[in-house]
Amino acid sequence: MEELRDEGVDLEVIASDLVYEGAVWDVRSDTVRYGDGEMTRQYVDHPGAAAVVAIDDDERVVLIQQYRHPIKERDWEIPAGLLDVDGEPPLETAKRELTEEVDLEADRWQHLISMHTTPGGNDEIVHVFLARSLRAVETDYEREHEESDMRVERVLLADVIDGVLAGRLRNGILATGVLAAAEVLRREAATH
């Protein structure tokens, strides 16, 4: 068997309409030629995002908790942000978000994964990075809206994974990111 991987498909787009133009993302309706027929699908057209699993020297993950209106919860997340600066590579977005959201910088960066969050409903791709050798920095970034009362905690990686597996922590980017980070750390420990 060949290496297992997702496969790109280049379908003829017969029509592509902007259904709704939003402040952050849009909704599109595309009709494509598929097999012997056509199909129409609506989806959220998303700019993408970068996220950070920041782990300190005591194997604690930097988590943030903020209100998310669609789910009506204050969920635990890892620092993340939209790829909304034209031309900014995902790693630079991750570095910026770590500083803006939790006043930290990191000396060691590693790409963990890139994932489609909800491929049946949007085209969002999130690039998740592992950040280590953390240090505090002072910023004058003004947090507003959901970020204005954001809670920041450092939680043992094992405890975060326990929360994910028990269903207490349900944020998909958090779950995927910490599980990937744990596997990277496990593999590093096995080679030393």
CSV table of C-alpha atoms in Angstrom, one decimal:
chain,number,residue,atom,x,y,z
A,1,MET,CA,0.0,0.0,0.0
A,2,GLU,CA,1.2,3.5,-0.8
A,3,GLU,CA,1.7,6.0,2.0
A,4,LEU,CA,-1.8,6.9,3.4
A,5,ARG,CA,-2.7,10.4,2.7
A,6,ASP,CA,-5.6,12.7,1.8
A,7,GLU,CA,-6.1,13.2,-1.9
A,8,GLY,CA,-6.8,16.5,-3.7
A,9,VAL,CA,-9.6,16.5,-6.3
A,10,ASP,CA,-9.9,19.2,-9.0
A,11,LEU,CA,-13.6,19.3,-9.9
A,12,GLU,CA,-15.1,21.7,-12.4
A,13,VAL,CA,-16.9,24.5,-10.5
A,14,ILE,CA,-20.0,25.4,-12.5
A,15,ALA,CA,-21.1,28.2,-10.2
A,16,SER,CA,-19.8,29.8,-7.0
A,17,ASP,CA,-22.0,32.3,-5.2
A,18,LEU,CA,-21.3,34.4,-2.1
A,19,VAL,CA,-24.4,33.7,0.0
A,20,TYR,CA,-23.3,35.8,3.0
A,21,GLU,CA,-20.4,38.1,3.6
A,22,GLY,CA,-19.4,38.1,7.3
A,23,ALA,CA,-16.9,40.1,9.4
A,24,VAL,CA,-14.6,37.1,9.8
A,25,TRP,CA,-15.7,34.5,7.3
A,26,ASP,CA,-18.2,34.2,4.4
A,27,VAL,CA,-20.7,31.5,3.3
A,28,ARG,CA,-20.4,30.3,-0.3
A,29,SER,CA,-22.6,28.0,-2.4
A,30,ASP,CA,-20.7,26.1,-5.0
A,31,THR,CA,-22.1,23.8,-7.8
A,32,VAL,CA,-19.6,21.3,-9.1
A,33,ARG,CA,-19.6,18.7,-11.8
A,34,TYR,CA,-19.4,15.3,-9.9
A,35,GLY,CA,-19.3,12.0,-11.8
A,36,ASP,CA,-22.2,12.1,-14.3
A,37,GLY,CA,-24.1,14.9,-12.5
A,38,GLU,CA,-23.8,18.0,-10.5
A,39,MET,CA,-24.0,18.8,-6.8
A,40,THR,CA,-24.4,22.0,-4.8
A,41,ARG,CA,-22.8,22.5,-1.4
A,42,GLN,CA,-22.8,25.4,0.9
A,43,TYR,CA,-19.8,26.0,3.2
A,44,VAL,CA,-18.0,28.5,5.4
A,45,ASP,CA,-15.1,30.1,3.5
A,46,HIS,CA,-12.6,30.5,6.2
A,47,PRO,CA,-9.2,32.2,6.2
A,48,GLY,CA,-7.5,29.5,8.3
A,49,ALA,CA,-5.8,29.7,11.6
A,50,ALA,CA,-2.7,28.9,13.6
A,51,ALA,CA,-2.6,27.5,17.1
A,52,VAL,CA,0.0,26.8,19.7
A,53,VAL,CA,0.6,24.0,22.2
A,54,ALA,CA,2.9,25.9,24.5
A,55,ILE,CA,4.5,23.6,27.1
A,56,ASP,CA,6.8,24.8,29.9
A,57,ASP,CA,9.7,23.0,31.4
A,58,ASP,CA,7.4,21.3,34.0
A,59,GLU,CA,5.3,19.8,31.1
A,60,ARG,CA,2.4,22.1,31.8
A,61,VAL,CA,0.3,23.3,28.8
A,62,VAL,CA,-0.7,27.0,28.6
A,63,LEU,CA,-4.5,27.0,28.3
A,64,ILE,CA,-6.9,29.8,27.9
A,65,GLN,CA,-10.6,29.8,28.7
A,66,GLN,CA,-13.0,32.2,26.9
A,67,TYR,CA,-16.6,32.5,26.0
A,68,ARG,CA,-17.6,31.0,22.6
A,69,HIS,CA,-21.1,32.1,21.6
A,70,PRO,CA,-22.0,29.3,19.1
A,71,ILE,CA,-21.6,26.7,21.9
A,72,LYS,CA,-22.7,29.0,24.7
A,73,GLU,CA,-19.7,27.9,26.9
A,74,ARG,CA,-16.5,29.1,28.2
A,75,ASP,CA,-14.3,26.4,26.8
A,76,TRP,CA,-10.6,25.6,27.4
A,77,GLU,CA,-8.4,26.2,24.3
A,78,ILE,CA,-4.9,26.6,23.3
A,79,PRO,CA,-3.8,30.1,22.0
A,80,ALA,CA,-4.8,30.5,18.4
A,81,GLY,CA,-5.8,33.1,15.9
A,82,LEU,CA,-6.9,33.6,12.3
A,83,LEU,CA,-4.5,33.8,9.4
A,84,ASP,CA,-5.8,37.4,8.8
A,85,VAL,CA,-2.5,39.2,8.2
A,86,ASP,CA,-1.9,39.2,4.4
A,87,GLY,CA,1.2,37.2,3.6
A,88,GLU,CA,2.0,36.2,7.2
A,89,PRO,CA,3.2,32.6,7.4
A,90,PRO,CA,1.3,30.3,9.9
A,91,LEU,CA,4.3,30.1,12.2
A,92,GLU,CA,4.5,33.9,12.5
A,93,THR,CA,0.8,34.0,13.2
A,94,ALA,CA,1.3,31.4,16.0
A,95,LYS,CA,4.1,33.4,17.5
A,96,ARG,CA,2.0,36.6,17.3
A,97,GLU,CA,-1.0,34.9,18.9
A,98,LEU,CA,1.1,33.4,21.8
A,99,THR,CA,2.4,36.9,22.6
A,100,GLU,CA,-1.0,38.7,22.2
A,101,GLU,CA,-3.1,36.1,24.1
A,102,VAL,CA,-0.8,35.0,26.9
A,103,ASP,CA,2.2,37.4,27.0
A,104,LEU,CA,4.7,34.7,26.1
A,105,GLU,CA,7.4,34.0,23.6
A,106,ALA,CA,9.2,30.7,22.9
A,107,ASP,CA,12.7,29.8,21.8
A,108,ARG,CA,11.8,26.4,20.3
A,109,TRP,CA,9.1,26.0,17.7
A,110,GLN,CA,8.0,22.8,15.9
A,111,HIS,CA,5.2,22.2,13.5
A,112,LEU,CA,2.9,19.5,14.9
A,113,ILE,CA,0.0,19.1,12.5
A,114,SER,CA,-2.2,20.9,10.0
A,115,MET,CA,-5.9,19.9,10.2
A,116,HIS,CA,-9.2,20.5,8.6
A,117,THR,CA,-11.6,21.3,11.4
A,118,THR,CA,-14.9,20.5,9.8
A,119,PRO,CA,-14.4,19.4,6.2
A,120,GLY,CA,-18.1,18.8,5.6
A,121,GLY,CA,-19.0,22.4,6.5
A,122,ASN,CA,-16.0,24.7,6.0
A,123,ASP,CA,-12.6,24.9,4.4
A,124,GLU,CA,-10.8,26.0,7.5
A,125,ILE,CA,-7.3,24.6,8.0
A,126,VAL,CA,-5.5,25.1,11.3
A,127,HIS,CA,-1.7,24.8,11.6
A,128,VAL,CA,-0.8,23.7,15.1
A,129,PHE,CA,2.7,24.3,16.5
A,130,LEU,CA,4.5,23.1,19.6
A,131,ALA,CA,6.3,25.9,21.5
A,132,ARG,CA,8.9,25.2,24.2
A,133,SER,CA,11.4,27.2,26.2
A,134,LEU,CA,8.8,29.8,27.1
A,135,ARG,CA,9.5,33.2,28.5
A,136,ALA,CA,7.2,36.0,29.7
A,137,VAL,CA,7.1,39.3,27.7
A,138,GLU,CA,5.4,42.5,28.3
A,139,THR,CA,2.9,43.6,25.6
A,140,ASP,CA,0.6,46.5,25.2
A,141,TYR,CA,-1.9,44.4,23.2
A,142,GLU,CA,-5.4,45.4,24.2
A,143,ARG,CA,-7.7,42.4,24.7
A,144,GLU,CA,-11.4,43.0,23.9
A,145,HIS,CA,-14.7,41.1,23.5
A,146,GLU,CA,-14.2,37.4,24.5
A,147,GLU,CA,-10.5,38.0,25.2
A,148,SER,CA,-11.3,40.8,27.8
A,149,ASP,CA,-12.0,38.3,30.6
A,150,MET,CA,-10.0,35.4,29.3
A,151,ARG,CA,-8.6,33.1,31.9
A,152,VAL,CA,-5.0,31.7,31.5
A,153,GLU,CA,-3.8,28.6,33.3
A,154,ARG,CA,-0.9,26.2,33.1
A,155,VAL,CA,-2.1,22.6,33.4
A,156,LEU,CA,0.0,19.4,33.4
A,157,LEU,CA,-0.1,17.8,29.9
A,158,ALA,CA,-1.3,14.5,31.4
A,159,ASP,CA,-4.2,16.2,33.1
A,160,VAL,CA,-5.2,18.0,29.9
A,161,ILE,CA,-5.2,14.6,28.1
A,162,ASP,CA,-7.2,13.1,30.9
A,163,GLY,CA,-9.8,15.9,30.4
A,164,VAL,CA,-9.9,15.3,26.7
A,165,LEU,CA,-10.4,11.5,27.0
A,166,ALA,CA,-13.0,11.9,29.7
A,167,GLY,CA,-15.0,14.4,27.5
A,168,ARG,CA,-14.6,17.3,29.9
A,169,LEU,CA,-12.5,19.3,27.3
A,170,ARG,CA,-14.2,19.2,23.9
A,171,ASN,CA,-12.4,21.8,21.9
A,172,GLY,CA,-11.2,19.9,18.8
A,173,ILE,CA,-8.0,22.0,18.2
A,174,LEU,CA,-7.0,21.7,21.9
A,175,ALA,CA,-7.7,17.9,21.8
A,176,THR,CA,-5.8,17.3,18.6
A,177,GLY,CA,-2.9,19.6,19.5
A,178,VAL,CA,-2.2,18.1,23.0
A,179,LEU,CA,-2.5,14.5,21.7
A,180,ALA,CA,0.0,15.3,18.9
A,181,ALA,CA,2.3,17.1,21.4
A,182,ALA,CA,2.2,14.1,23.8
A,183,GLU,CA,3.1,11.8,21.0
A,184,VAL,CA,6.0,14.0,19.9
A,185,LEU,CA,7.3,14.1,23.5
A,186,ARG,CA,6.9,10.3,23.9
A,187,ARG,CA,8.9,9.7,20.7
A,188,GLU,CA,11.6,12.1,21.8
A,189,ALA,CA,11.9,10.4,25.2
A,190,ALA,CA,12.1,7.0,23.5
A,191,THR,CA,15.1,8.1,21.4
A,192,HIS,CA,17.0,9.4,24.4
